[in-house]
Tab-separated table of C-alpha atoms in Angstrom:
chain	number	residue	atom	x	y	z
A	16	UNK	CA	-145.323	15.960	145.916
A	17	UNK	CA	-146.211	18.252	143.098
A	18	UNK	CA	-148.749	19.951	145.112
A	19	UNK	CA	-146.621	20.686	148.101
A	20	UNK	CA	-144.251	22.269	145.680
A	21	UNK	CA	-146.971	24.159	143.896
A	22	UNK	CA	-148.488	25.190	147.737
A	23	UNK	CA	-144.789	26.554	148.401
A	24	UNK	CA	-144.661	28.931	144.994
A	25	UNK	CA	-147.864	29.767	144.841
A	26	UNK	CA	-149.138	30.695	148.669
A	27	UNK	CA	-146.028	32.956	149.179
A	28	UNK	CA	-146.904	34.505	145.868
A	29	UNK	CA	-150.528	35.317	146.861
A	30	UNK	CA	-149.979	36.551	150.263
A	31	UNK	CA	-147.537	39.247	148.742
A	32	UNK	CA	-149.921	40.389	146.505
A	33	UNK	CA	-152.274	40.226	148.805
A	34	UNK	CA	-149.966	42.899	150.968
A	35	UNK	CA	-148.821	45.143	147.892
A	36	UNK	CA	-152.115	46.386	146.755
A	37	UNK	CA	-153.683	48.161	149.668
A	38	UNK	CA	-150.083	49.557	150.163
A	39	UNK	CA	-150.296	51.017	145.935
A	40	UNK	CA	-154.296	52.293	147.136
A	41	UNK	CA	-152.922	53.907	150.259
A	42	UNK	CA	-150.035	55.969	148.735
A	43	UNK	CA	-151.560	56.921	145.284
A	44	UNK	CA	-150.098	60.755	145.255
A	45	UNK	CA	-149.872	60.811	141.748
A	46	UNK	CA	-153.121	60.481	140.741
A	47	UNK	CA	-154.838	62.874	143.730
A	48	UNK	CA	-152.281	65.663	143.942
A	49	UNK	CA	-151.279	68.285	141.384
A	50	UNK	CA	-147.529	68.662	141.844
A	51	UNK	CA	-146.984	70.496	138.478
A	52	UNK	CA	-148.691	73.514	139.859
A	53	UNK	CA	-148.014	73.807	143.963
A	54	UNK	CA	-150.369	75.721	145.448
A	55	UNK	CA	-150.127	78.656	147.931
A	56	UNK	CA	-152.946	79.061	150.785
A	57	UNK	CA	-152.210	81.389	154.268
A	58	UNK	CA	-154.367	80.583	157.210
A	59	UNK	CA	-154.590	79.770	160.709
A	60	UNK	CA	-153.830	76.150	162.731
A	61	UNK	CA	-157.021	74.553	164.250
A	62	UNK	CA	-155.147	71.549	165.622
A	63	UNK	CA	-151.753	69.936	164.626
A	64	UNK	CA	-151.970	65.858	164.796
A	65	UNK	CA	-148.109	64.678	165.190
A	66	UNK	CA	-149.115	60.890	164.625
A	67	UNK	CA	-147.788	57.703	162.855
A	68	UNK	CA	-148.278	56.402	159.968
A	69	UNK	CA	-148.820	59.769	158.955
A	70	UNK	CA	-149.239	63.753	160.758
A	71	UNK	CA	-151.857	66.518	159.477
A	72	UNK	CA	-152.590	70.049	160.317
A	73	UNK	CA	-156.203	71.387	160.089
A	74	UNK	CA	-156.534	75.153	159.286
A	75	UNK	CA	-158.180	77.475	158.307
A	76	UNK	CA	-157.844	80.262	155.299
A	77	UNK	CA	-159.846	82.116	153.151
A	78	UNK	CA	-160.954	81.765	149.901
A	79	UNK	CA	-160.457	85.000	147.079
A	80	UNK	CA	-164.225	86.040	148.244
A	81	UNK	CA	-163.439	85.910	151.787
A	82	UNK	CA	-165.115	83.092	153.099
A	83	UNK	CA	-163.410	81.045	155.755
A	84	UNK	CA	-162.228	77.442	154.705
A	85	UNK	CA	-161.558	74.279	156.708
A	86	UNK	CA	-158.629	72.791	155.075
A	87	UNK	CA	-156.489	69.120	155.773
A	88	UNK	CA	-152.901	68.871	154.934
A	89	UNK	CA	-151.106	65.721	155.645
A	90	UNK	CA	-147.585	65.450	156.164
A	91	UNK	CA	-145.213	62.536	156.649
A	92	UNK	CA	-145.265	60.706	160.042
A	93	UNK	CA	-144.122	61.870	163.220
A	94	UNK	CA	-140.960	60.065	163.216
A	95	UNK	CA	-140.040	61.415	159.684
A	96	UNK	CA	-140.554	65.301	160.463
A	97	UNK	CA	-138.741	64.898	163.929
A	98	UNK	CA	-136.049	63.262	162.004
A	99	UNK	CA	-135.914	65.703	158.962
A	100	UNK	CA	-137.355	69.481	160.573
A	101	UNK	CA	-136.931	68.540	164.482
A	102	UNK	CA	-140.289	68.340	164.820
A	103	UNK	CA	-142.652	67.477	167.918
A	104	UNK	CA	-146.338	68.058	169.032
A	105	UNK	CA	-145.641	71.490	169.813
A	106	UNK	CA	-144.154	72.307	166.533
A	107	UNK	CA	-147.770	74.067	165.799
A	108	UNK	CA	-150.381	75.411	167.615
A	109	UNK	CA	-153.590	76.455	167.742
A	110	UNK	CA	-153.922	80.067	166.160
A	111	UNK	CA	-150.476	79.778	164.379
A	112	UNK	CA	-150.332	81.739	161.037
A	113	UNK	CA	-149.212	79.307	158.448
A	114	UNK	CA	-147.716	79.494	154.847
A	115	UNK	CA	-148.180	76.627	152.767
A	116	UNK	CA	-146.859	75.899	149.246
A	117	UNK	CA	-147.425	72.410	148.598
A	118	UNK	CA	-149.667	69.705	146.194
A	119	UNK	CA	-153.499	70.343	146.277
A	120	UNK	CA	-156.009	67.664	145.633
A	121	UNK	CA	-156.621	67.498	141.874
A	122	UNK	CA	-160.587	67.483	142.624
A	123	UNK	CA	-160.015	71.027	144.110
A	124	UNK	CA	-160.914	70.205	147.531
A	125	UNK	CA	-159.493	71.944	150.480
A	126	UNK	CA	-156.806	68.855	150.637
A	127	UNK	CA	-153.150	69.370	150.365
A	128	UNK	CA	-150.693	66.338	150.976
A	129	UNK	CA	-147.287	67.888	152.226
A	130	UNK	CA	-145.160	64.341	151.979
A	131	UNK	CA	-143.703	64.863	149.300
A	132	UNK	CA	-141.928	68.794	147.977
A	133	UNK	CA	-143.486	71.384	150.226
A	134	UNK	CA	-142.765	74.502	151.888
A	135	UNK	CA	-144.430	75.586	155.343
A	136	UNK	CA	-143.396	79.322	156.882
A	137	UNK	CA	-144.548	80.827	160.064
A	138	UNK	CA	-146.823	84.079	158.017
A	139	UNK	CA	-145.494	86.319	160.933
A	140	UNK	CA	-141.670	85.560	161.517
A	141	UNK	CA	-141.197	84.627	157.948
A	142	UNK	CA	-139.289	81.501	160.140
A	143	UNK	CA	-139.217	78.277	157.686
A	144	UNK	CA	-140.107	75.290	159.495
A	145	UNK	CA	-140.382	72.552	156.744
A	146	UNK	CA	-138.983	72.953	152.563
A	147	UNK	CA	-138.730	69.704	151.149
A	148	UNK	CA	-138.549	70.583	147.665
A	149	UNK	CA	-135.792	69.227	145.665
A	150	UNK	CA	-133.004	71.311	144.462
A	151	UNK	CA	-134.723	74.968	144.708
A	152	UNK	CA	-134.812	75.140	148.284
A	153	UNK	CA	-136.121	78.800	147.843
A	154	UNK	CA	-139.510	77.778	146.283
């Protein structure tokens, strides 16, 4: 009798833990991203991937010597932006001029995660498409 009561305390217990951590791994922002100091890169869309669990946009932009960079930013799902921006696949395409203000990867890396406050503006129209920073909206 004890152990079946011990089994029922201690499997659920387990099994939750079990779940948690790769969820904690998965979504560590804090420690990758610098969102003290948001960084500010202008360059061109490769290929937009409106996905679930989570969308990214690969571009390109140049570094301050002039050499072209490959860079990643990932965004929120697809549901999310549709939900928050009206998003959908077409919200980018290929050779789109981008503005990006947003969390860079800590390591320096050409890595931005845009899930959390970020700004993205069409370079030629000036058109806003996505500002999710809190409060200042004009970041």
């Amino acid at each position: 009798m004890k152990f079946k009561s011990l089994a029922f305390f201690v499997l659920p217990t387990v099994a939750l833990f079990v779940v948690s951590v790769p969820a904690l791994a998965h979504h560590g922002f804090a420690g990758r991203y610098d969102e003290e100091h948001p960084f500010t890169v202008e360059g061109t869309v490769l290929e937009f991937q409106f996905m679930n669990p989570h969308s990214a946009i690969i571009f390109e932009a140049k570094d301050k010597n002039g050499a072209v960079q490959r860079w990643h930013a990932e965004l929120s799902g697809a549901n999310a932006l549709h939900r928050a921006d009206g998003w959908d696949r077409d919200s980018l395409k290929p050779g789109d001029k981008i503005t990006i203000i947003g969390p860079r990867n800590k390591n320096g890396s050409n890595d931005m995660n845009l899930s959390h406050e970020s700004k993205i503006t069409m370079t030629g129209t000036g058109k806003e498409i996505h500002n999710s920073f809190k409060g200042a909206q004009d970041q």
